[in-house]
PDB file of C-alpha atoms in Angstrom:
ATOM      1  CA  UNK A 208      24.995  33.536 -60.089  1.00 55.00           C
ATOM      2  CA  UNK A 209      23.219  30.230 -60.317  1.00 63.00           C
ATOM      3  CA  UNK A 210      19.966  29.963 -62.230  1.00 91.00           C
ATOM      4  CA  UNK A 211      18.796  30.900 -65.669  1.00 95.00           C
ATOM      5  CA  UNK A 212      19.924  34.111 -67.305  1.00 95.00           C
ATOM      6  CA  UNK A 213      18.846  35.794 -70.500  1.00 97.00           C
ATOM      7  CA  UNK A 214      20.604  38.456 -72.525  1.00 96.00           C
ATOM      8  CA  UNK A 215      20.076  41.098 -73.599  1.00 97.00           C
ATOM      9  CA  UNK A 216      17.278  42.411 -71.368  1.00 96.00           C
ATOM     10  CA  UNK A 217      16.167  44.875 -74.015  1.00 97.00           C
ATOM     11  CA  UNK A 218      16.762  44.888 -77.759  1.00 97.00           C
ATOM     12  CA  UNK A 219      15.614  47.197 -80.522  1.00 97.00           C
ATOM     13  CA  UNK A 220      16.159  46.123 -84.099  1.00 97.00           C
ATOM     14  CA  UNK A 221      14.839  46.781 -87.582  1.00 97.00           C
ATOM     15  CA  UNK A 222      12.783  44.564 -89.847  1.00 97.00           C
ATOM     16  CA  UNK A 223      14.885  42.148 -91.845  1.00 97.00           C
ATOM     17  CA  UNK A 224      17.780  42.053 -89.379  1.00 97.00           C
ATOM     18  CA  UNK A 225      18.982  38.870 -87.732  1.00 97.00           C
ATOM     19  CA  UNK A 226      18.739  38.858 -83.946  1.00 97.00           C
ATOM     20  CA  UNK A 227      19.952  36.271 -81.444  1.00 98.00           C
ATOM     21  CA  UNK A 228      18.634  36.037 -77.913  1.00 98.00           C
ATOM     22  CA  UNK A 229      20.800  34.193 -75.445  1.00 98.00           C
ATOM     23  CA  UNK A 230      19.826  31.848 -72.633  1.00 98.00           C
ATOM     24  CA  UNK A 231      22.144  30.186 -70.128  1.00 97.00           C
ATOM     25  CA  UNK A 232      21.290  27.899 -67.209  1.00 96.00           C
ATOM     26  CA  UNK A 233      23.560  26.584 -64.472  1.00 94.00           C
ATOM     27  CA  UNK A 234      21.361  23.767 -63.124  1.00 89.00           C
ATOM     28  CA  UNK A 235      22.207  21.219 -65.853  1.00 87.00           C
ATOM     29  CA  UNK A 236      18.496  20.832 -66.543  1.00 90.00           C
ATOM     30  CA  UNK A 237      17.751  18.557 -69.470  1.00 89.00           C
ATOM     31  CA  UNK A 238      14.850  20.527 -70.912  1.00 89.00           C
ATOM     32  CA  UNK A 239      14.953  24.104 -72.135  1.00 91.00           C
ATOM     33  CA  UNK A 240      12.208  26.187 -73.708  1.00 92.00           C
ATOM     34  CA  UNK A 241      11.574  29.467 -75.468  1.00 96.00           C
ATOM     35  CA  UNK A 242       8.240  31.230 -74.952  1.00 96.00           C
ATOM     36  CA  UNK A 243       6.927  34.540 -76.154  1.00 97.00           C
ATOM     37  CA  UNK A 244       4.444  36.602 -74.171  1.00 95.00           C
ATOM     38  CA  UNK A 245       1.905  38.750 -75.983  1.00 91.00           C
ATOM     39  CA  UNK A 246      -1.140  40.559 -74.623  1.00 82.00           C
ATOM     40  CA  UNK A 247      -4.177  38.310 -74.725  1.00 76.00           C
ATOM     41  CA  UNK A 248      -2.196  35.239 -75.739  1.00 82.00           C
ATOM     42  CA  UNK A 249      -0.396  34.434 -72.546  1.00 87.00           C
ATOM     43  CA  UNK A 250       2.798  32.485 -73.062  1.00 92.00           C
ATOM     44  CA  UNK A 251       3.216  30.550 -76.291  1.00 93.00           C
ATOM     45  CA  UNK A 252       5.924  27.964 -76.839  1.00 92.00           C
ATOM     46  CA  UNK A 253       8.267  28.657 -79.744  1.00 95.00           C
ATOM     47  CA  UNK A 254      10.796  25.812 -79.483  1.00 94.00           C
ATOM     48  CA  UNK A 255      12.001  23.398 -76.882  1.00 91.00           C
ATOM     49  CA  UNK A 256      14.936  21.079 -76.381  1.00 91.00           C
ATOM     50  CA  UNK A 257      15.009  17.793 -74.489  1.00 88.00           C
ATOM     51  CA  UNK A 258      18.822  17.579 -74.417  1.00 90.00           C
ATOM     52  CA  UNK A 259      21.897  18.813 -76.244  1.00 92.00           C
ATOM     53  CA  UNK A 260      21.460  18.488 -80.018  1.00 92.00           C
ATOM     54  CA  UNK A 261      17.753  17.644 -79.658  1.00 92.00           C
ATOM     55  CA  UNK A 262      15.253  20.388 -80.480  1.00 93.00           C
ATOM     56  CA  UNK A 263      11.616  20.434 -81.513  1.00 91.00           C
ATOM     57  CA  UNK A 264       8.987  22.914 -82.601  1.00 92.00           C
ATOM     58  CA  UNK A 265       6.404  24.384 -80.275  1.00 90.00           C
ATOM     59  CA  UNK A 266       3.183  26.214 -81.089  1.00 89.00           C
ATOM     60  CA  UNK A 267       4.643  29.216 -82.956  1.00 94.00           C
ATOM     61  CA  UNK A 268       8.037  28.247 -84.478  1.00 96.00           C
ATOM     62  CA  UNK A 269       7.850  30.091 -87.811  1.00 96.00           C
ATOM     63  CA  UNK A 270      10.588  32.687 -88.260  1.00 96.00           C
ATOM     64  CA  UNK A 271      12.736  31.311 -85.439  1.00 98.00           C
ATOM     65  CA  UNK A 272      15.753  29.024 -85.281  1.00 97.00           C
ATOM     66  CA  UNK A 273      17.290  27.365 -82.214  1.00 97.00           C
ATOM     67  CA  UNK A 274      20.351  25.315 -81.460  1.00 96.00           C
ATOM     68  CA  UNK A 275      21.639  23.485 -78.416  1.00 96.00           C
ATOM     69  CA  UNK A 276      25.242  22.437 -78.787  1.00 95.00           C
ATOM     70  CA  UNK A 277      25.778  22.542 -75.010  1.00 94.00           C
ATOM     71  CA  UNK A 278      23.344  21.574 -72.270  1.00 94.00           C
ATOM     72  CA  UNK A 279      23.581  24.966 -70.578  1.00 95.00           C
ATOM     73  CA  UNK A 280      22.946  27.203 -73.601  1.00 97.00           C
ATOM     74  CA  UNK A 281      19.862  27.544 -75.780  1.00 97.00           C
ATOM     75  CA  UNK A 282      20.046  30.568 -78.122  1.00 98.00           C
ATOM     76  CA  UNK A 283      17.037  31.727 -80.132  1.00 98.00           C
ATOM     77  CA  UNK A 284      17.628  33.387 -83.503  1.00 98.00           C
ATOM     78  CA  UNK A 285      15.208  35.465 -85.511  1.00 97.00           C
ATOM     79  CA  UNK A 286      16.611  35.052 -88.999  1.00 94.00           C
ATOM     80  CA  UNK A 287      14.848  38.056 -90.512  1.00 97.00           C
ATOM     81  CA  UNK A 288      12.952  39.995 -87.866  1.00 97.00           C
ATOM     82  CA  UNK A 289       9.401  41.161 -88.525  1.00 97.00           C
ATOM     83  CA  UNK A 290       7.230  43.606 -86.582  1.00 97.00           C
ATOM     84  CA  UNK A 291       4.985  40.743 -85.496  1.00 96.00           C
ATOM     85  CA  UNK A 292       7.949  39.350 -83.574  1.00 97.00           C
ATOM     86  CA  UNK A 293       7.916  42.339 -81.233  1.00 97.00           C
ATOM     87  CA  UNK A 294       7.303  40.611 -77.920  1.00 97.00           C
ATOM     88  CA  UNK A 295       8.746  39.630 -74.581  1.00 97.00           C
ATOM     89  CA  UNK A 296      10.726  36.407 -74.855  1.00 98.00           C
ATOM     90  CA  UNK A 297      11.215  34.042 -71.940  1.00 97.00           C
ATOM     91  CA  UNK A 298      13.620  31.176 -71.698  1.00 96.00           C
ATOM     92  CA  UNK A 299      12.835  28.386 -69.240  1.00 93.00           C
ATOM     93  CA  UNK A 300      14.260  25.089 -68.089  1.00 92.00           C
ATOM     94  CA  UNK A 301      13.063  22.002 -66.256  1.00 88.00           C
ATOM     95  CA  UNK A 302      14.658  18.936 -64.742  1.00 82.00           C
ATOM     96  CA  UNK A 303      12.630  16.199 -66.307  1.00 71.00           C
ATOM     97  CA  UNK A 304       9.617  15.592 -68.463  1.00 63.00           C
ATOM     98  CA  UNK A 305       7.779  18.357 -70.172  1.00 55.00           C
ATOM     99  CA  UNK A 306       4.971  18.699 -67.648  1.00 57.00           C
ATOM    100  CA  UNK A 307       7.202  19.378 -64.723  1.00 72.00           C
ATOM    101  CA  UNK A 308       7.351  22.874 -63.381  1.00 82.00           C
ATOM    102  CA  UNK A 309       9.428  25.287 -65.389  1.00 88.00           C
ATOM    103  CA  UNK A 310      11.984  27.808 -64.128  1.00 91.00           C
ATOM    104  CA  UNK A 311      11.937  31.004 -66.154  1.00 94.00           C
ATOM    105  CA  UNK A 312      14.526  33.645 -66.901  1.00 96.00           C
ATOM    106  CA  UNK A 313      13.742  37.339 -66.514  1.00 96.00           C
ATOM    107  CA  UNK A 314      12.915  37.818 -70.175  1.00 96.00           C
ATOM    108  CA  UNK A 315      14.120  39.814 -73.169  1.00 97.00           C
ATOM    109  CA  UNK A 316      11.942  42.645 -74.409  1.00 96.00           C
ATOM    110  CA  UNK A 317      12.385  42.805 -78.184  1.00 97.00           C
ATOM    111  CA  UNK A 318      11.104  45.643 -80.366  1.00 97.00           C
ATOM    112  CA  UNK A 319      11.227  45.304 -84.141  1.00 97.00           C
ATOM    113  CA  UNK A 320      10.802  48.664 -85.887  1.00 95.00           C
TER     114      UNK A 320
ATOM    115  CA  UNK B1175      -7.118  27.329 -80.673  1.00 63.00           C
ATOM    116  CA  UNK B1176      -6.667  28.437 -77.078  1.00 70.00           C
ATOM    117  CA  UNK B1177      -7.319  25.324 -75.023  1.00 89.00           C
ATOM    118  CA  UNK B1178      -6.773  27.093 -71.713  1.00 92.00           C
ATOM    119  CA  UNK B1179      -8.646  30.338 -71.172  1.00 93.00           C
ATOM    120  CA  UNK B1180      -8.657  32.981 -68.492  1.00 95.00           C
ATOM    121  CA  UNK B1181     -11.632  35.144 -69.272  1.00 91.00           C
ATOM    122  CA  UNK B1182     -10.937  37.891 -66.753  1.00 93.00           C
ATOM    123  CA  UNK B1183      -7.958  39.987 -67.816  1.00 92.00           C
ATOM    124  CA  UNK B1184      -7.907  41.820 -64.495  1.00 95.00           C
ATOM    125  CA  UNK B1185      -9.189  41.596 -60.941  1.00 97.00           C
ATOM    126  CA  UNK B1186      -9.066  44.122 -58.114  1.00 97.00           C
ATOM    127  CA  UNK B1187      -9.589  43.151 -54.456  1.00 98.00           C
ATOM    128  CA  UNK B1188      -9.109  44.744 -51.069  1.00 98.00           C
ATOM    129  CA  UNK B1189      -6.275  43.611 -48.823  1.00 97.00           C
ATOM    130  CA  UNK B1190      -7.438  40.868 -46.471  1.00 97.00           C
ATOM    131  CA  UNK B1191     -10.248  39.693 -48.744  1.00 97.00           C
ATOM    132  CA  UNK B1192     -10.350  36.592 -50.900  1.00 98.00           C
ATOM    133  CA  UNK B1193      -9.054  36.676 -54.480  1.00 98.00           C
ATOM    134  CA  UNK B1194     -10.539  34.141 -56.885  1.00 98.00           C
ATOM    135  CA  UNK B1195      -8.883  33.678 -60.257  1.00 98.00           C
ATOM    136  CA  UNK B1196     -10.611  31.460 -62.793  1.00 97.00           C
ATOM    137  CA  UNK B1197      -9.441  29.271 -65.623  1.00 97.00           C
ATOM    138  CA  UNK B1198     -11.418  27.194 -68.122  1.00 96.00           C
ATOM    139  CA  UNK B1199     -10.120  24.491 -70.409  1.00 95.00           C
ATOM    140  CA  UNK B1200     -11.530  22.692 -73.418  1.00 92.00           C
ATOM    141  CA  UNK B1201      -9.294  19.635 -73.707  1.00 85.00           C
ATOM    142  CA  UNK B1202     -10.651  16.782 -71.594  1.00 84.00           C
ATOM    143  CA  UNK B1203      -7.290  15.021 -71.942  1.00 84.00           C
ATOM    144  CA  UNK B1204      -5.651  17.509 -69.577  1.00 88.00           C
ATOM    145  CA  UNK B1205      -4.859  15.754 -66.308  1.00 87.00           C
ATOM    146  CA  UNK B1206      -2.505  18.168 -64.600  1.00 91.00           C
ATOM    147  CA  UNK B1207      -2.688  21.913 -64.097  1.00 94.00           C
ATOM    148  CA  UNK B1208      -0.258  24.535 -62.861  1.00 95.00           C
ATOM    149  CA  UNK B1209      -0.512  28.146 -61.773  1.00 97.00           C
ATOM    150  CA  UNK B1210       2.308  30.609 -62.326  1.00 96.00           C
ATOM    151  CA  UNK B1211       2.724  34.084 -60.896  1.00 97.00           C
ATOM    152  CA  UNK B1212       4.516  36.880 -62.721  1.00 96.00           C
ATOM    153  CA  UNK B1213       5.746  40.216 -61.410  1.00 96.00           C
ATOM    154  CA  UNK B1214       6.616  43.044 -63.835  1.00 92.00           C
ATOM    155  CA  UNK B1215      10.061  42.736 -65.427  1.00 90.00           C
ATOM    156  CA  UNK B1216      10.486  39.212 -64.036  1.00 93.00           C
ATOM    157  CA  UNK B1217       9.890  35.749 -65.394  1.00 95.00           C
ATOM    158  CA  UNK B1218       6.918  33.672 -64.233  1.00 95.00           C
ATOM    159  CA  UNK B1219       7.427  31.552 -61.129  1.00 95.00           C
ATOM    160  CA  UNK B1220       5.638  28.345 -60.257  1.00 94.00           C
ATOM    161  CA  UNK B1221       2.962  28.774 -57.606  1.00 96.00           C
ATOM    162  CA  UNK B1222       0.860  25.647 -57.183  1.00 96.00           C
ATOM    163  CA  UNK B1223      -0.329  22.642 -59.161  1.00 94.00           C
ATOM    164  CA  UNK B1224      -3.115  20.069 -59.092  1.00 95.00           C
ATOM    165  CA  UNK B1225      -3.549  16.623 -60.549  1.00 92.00           C
ATOM    166  CA  UNK B1226      -6.899  15.562 -61.997  1.00 90.00           C
ATOM    167  CA  UNK B1227      -7.160  12.805 -59.392  1.00 92.00           C
ATOM    168  CA  UNK B1228      -7.738  15.554 -56.831  1.00 94.00           C
ATOM    169  CA  UNK B1229     -10.315  18.310 -56.649  1.00 94.00           C
ATOM    170  CA  UNK B1230      -8.375  20.532 -54.266  1.00 97.00           C
ATOM    171  CA  UNK B1231      -4.775  21.342 -53.431  1.00 97.00           C
ATOM    172  CA  UNK B1232      -3.747  23.758 -50.705  1.00 97.00           C
ATOM    173  CA  UNK B1233      -0.458  25.493 -49.992  1.00 96.00           C
ATOM    174  CA  UNK B1234      -0.616  28.124 -47.298  1.00 97.00           C
ATOM    175  CA  UNK B1235      -2.805  31.005 -48.457  1.00 97.00           C
ATOM    176  CA  UNK B1236      -3.188  29.487 -51.922  1.00 98.00           C
ATOM    177  CA  UNK B1237      -5.752  26.831 -52.823  1.00 98.00           C
ATOM    178  CA  UNK B1238      -6.548  25.491 -56.262  1.00 98.00           C
ATOM    179  CA  UNK B1239      -9.902  23.844 -56.949  1.00 98.00           C
ATOM    180  CA  UNK B1240     -10.579  21.621 -59.932  1.00 97.00           C
ATOM    181  CA  UNK B1241     -14.058  20.889 -61.314  1.00 96.00           C
ATOM    182  CA  UNK B1242     -13.508  18.302 -64.030  1.00 94.00           C
ATOM    183  CA  UNK B1243     -17.133  18.085 -65.112  1.00 94.00           C
ATOM    184  CA  UNK B1244     -17.183  21.831 -65.757  1.00 95.00           C
ATOM    185  CA  UNK B1245     -13.600  21.864 -67.098  1.00 95.00           C
ATOM    186  CA  UNK B1246     -12.889  24.678 -64.708  1.00 96.00           C
ATOM    187  CA  UNK B1247     -10.251  25.451 -62.134  1.00 96.00           C
ATOM    188  CA  UNK B1248      -9.856  28.327 -59.769  1.00 97.00           C
ATOM    189  CA  UNK B1249      -7.110  29.750 -57.589  1.00 98.00           C
ATOM    190  CA  UNK B1250      -8.141  31.160 -54.236  1.00 98.00           C
ATOM    191  CA  UNK B1251      -5.862  33.478 -52.280  1.00 98.00           C
ATOM    192  CA  UNK B1252      -6.899  34.040 -48.669  1.00 97.00           C
ATOM    193  CA  UNK B1253      -6.181  36.543 -47.254  1.00 97.00           C
ATOM    194  CA  UNK B1254      -4.985  38.634 -50.165  1.00 98.00           C
ATOM    195  CA  UNK B1255      -1.936  40.824 -49.601  1.00 97.00           C
ATOM    196  CA  UNK B1256      -0.551  43.748 -51.632  1.00 97.00           C
ATOM    197  CA  UNK B1257       2.480  41.596 -52.490  1.00 97.00           C
ATOM    198  CA  UNK B1258       0.140  39.225 -54.308  1.00 98.00           C
ATOM    199  CA  UNK B1259      -0.413  41.880 -56.987  1.00 98.00           C
ATOM    200  CA  UNK B1260       0.881  40.206 -60.147  1.00 97.00           C
ATOM    201  CA  UNK B1261      -0.249  38.454 -63.305  1.00 96.00           C
ATOM    202  CA  UNK B1262      -1.387  34.877 -62.767  1.00 97.00           C
ATOM    203  CA  UNK B1263      -1.286  32.252 -65.510  1.00 96.00           C
ATOM    204  CA  UNK B1264      -2.888  28.841 -65.488  1.00 96.00           C
ATOM    205  CA  UNK B1265      -1.272  26.161 -67.625  1.00 94.00           C
ATOM    206  CA  UNK B1266      -1.690  22.526 -68.616  1.00 91.00           C
ATOM    207  CA  UNK B1267       0.509  20.014 -70.446  1.00 86.00           C
ATOM    208  CA  UNK B1268      -0.862  18.967 -73.846  1.00 78.00           C
ATOM    209  CA  UNK B1269      -0.542  15.209 -74.158  1.00 71.00           C
ATOM    210  CA  UNK B1270      -1.123  15.258 -77.905  1.00 66.00           C
ATOM    211  CA  UNK B1271       1.747  17.712 -78.307  1.00 65.00           C
ATOM    212  CA  UNK B1272       4.624  16.169 -76.414  1.00 65.00           C
ATOM    213  CA  UNK B1273       3.329  17.371 -73.039  1.00 71.00           C
ATOM    214  CA  UNK B1274       4.278  20.953 -73.836  1.00 80.00           C
ATOM    215  CA  UNK B1275       2.708  23.447 -71.432  1.00 86.00           C
ATOM    216  CA  UNK B1276      -0.091  25.551 -72.871  1.00 89.00           C
ATOM    217  CA  UNK B1277      -0.868  28.743 -70.960  1.00 92.00           C
ATOM    218  CA  UNK B1278      -3.950  30.860 -70.497  1.00 93.00           C
ATOM    219  CA  UNK B1279      -3.852  34.570 -71.322  1.00 93.00           C
ATOM    220  CA  UNK B1280      -3.282  35.595 -67.714  1.00 94.00           C
ATOM    221  CA  UNK B1281      -5.214  37.604 -65.111  1.00 96.00           C
ATOM    222  CA  UNK B1282      -3.735  40.732 -63.568  1.00 96.00           C
ATOM    223  CA  UNK B1283      -4.520  40.819 -59.847  1.00 98.00           C
ATOM    224  CA  UNK B1284      -4.357  44.115 -57.978  1.00 98.00           C
ATOM    225  CA  UNK B1285      -4.634  43.970 -54.200  1.00 97.00           C
ATOM    226  CA  UNK B1286      -5.384  47.387 -52.739  1.00 96.00           C
ATOM    227  CA  UNK B1287      -4.084  48.241 -49.243  1.00 93.00           C
TER     228      UNK B1287
END
């Protein structure tokens, strides 16, 4: 199906483990983003990418790593998961500049025990 | 430093009545605002936007009002329908941070039949 897909939908892991969340889009959008949603904080930007091989930090990048070797994929890795990284993670994409409307995936609910 | 704030975490209205969701911002450099709507277990979807050169933008049942002097915007839904029950986020691009979107904490709207 066309659009933006995230996997897995749900993930349970333990503290200290490495976890990778996947994001794939079929629109060939230039920009891709990772947000986390936490109660009371809304959506906070973790990392974004303006194009393949170009990534930059958002508001809350600590503890996360991203890569973008292909335009359509933008995986997010938690190198050593902590309980504070329990959250719902959303990937998004947009066609042009950063203030254009974003298209979001359905999210990954991550629990770190 | 939450530059976009939604002070009401929840709102309940009767079907057919008006829903008014509020958003305040502190950064006078913001010149564009967006509202997103989010259903449970789905990603946010773009709803409506407004540029600071306008004080009102209307799209069907949805109208956004911007009061720049008060640094306040509001989303009006008339008439409200049960299908409007969702979490609503306001957002603005931060010019001093690469135009990345900063989101408010969200307001959960419940429209009762």
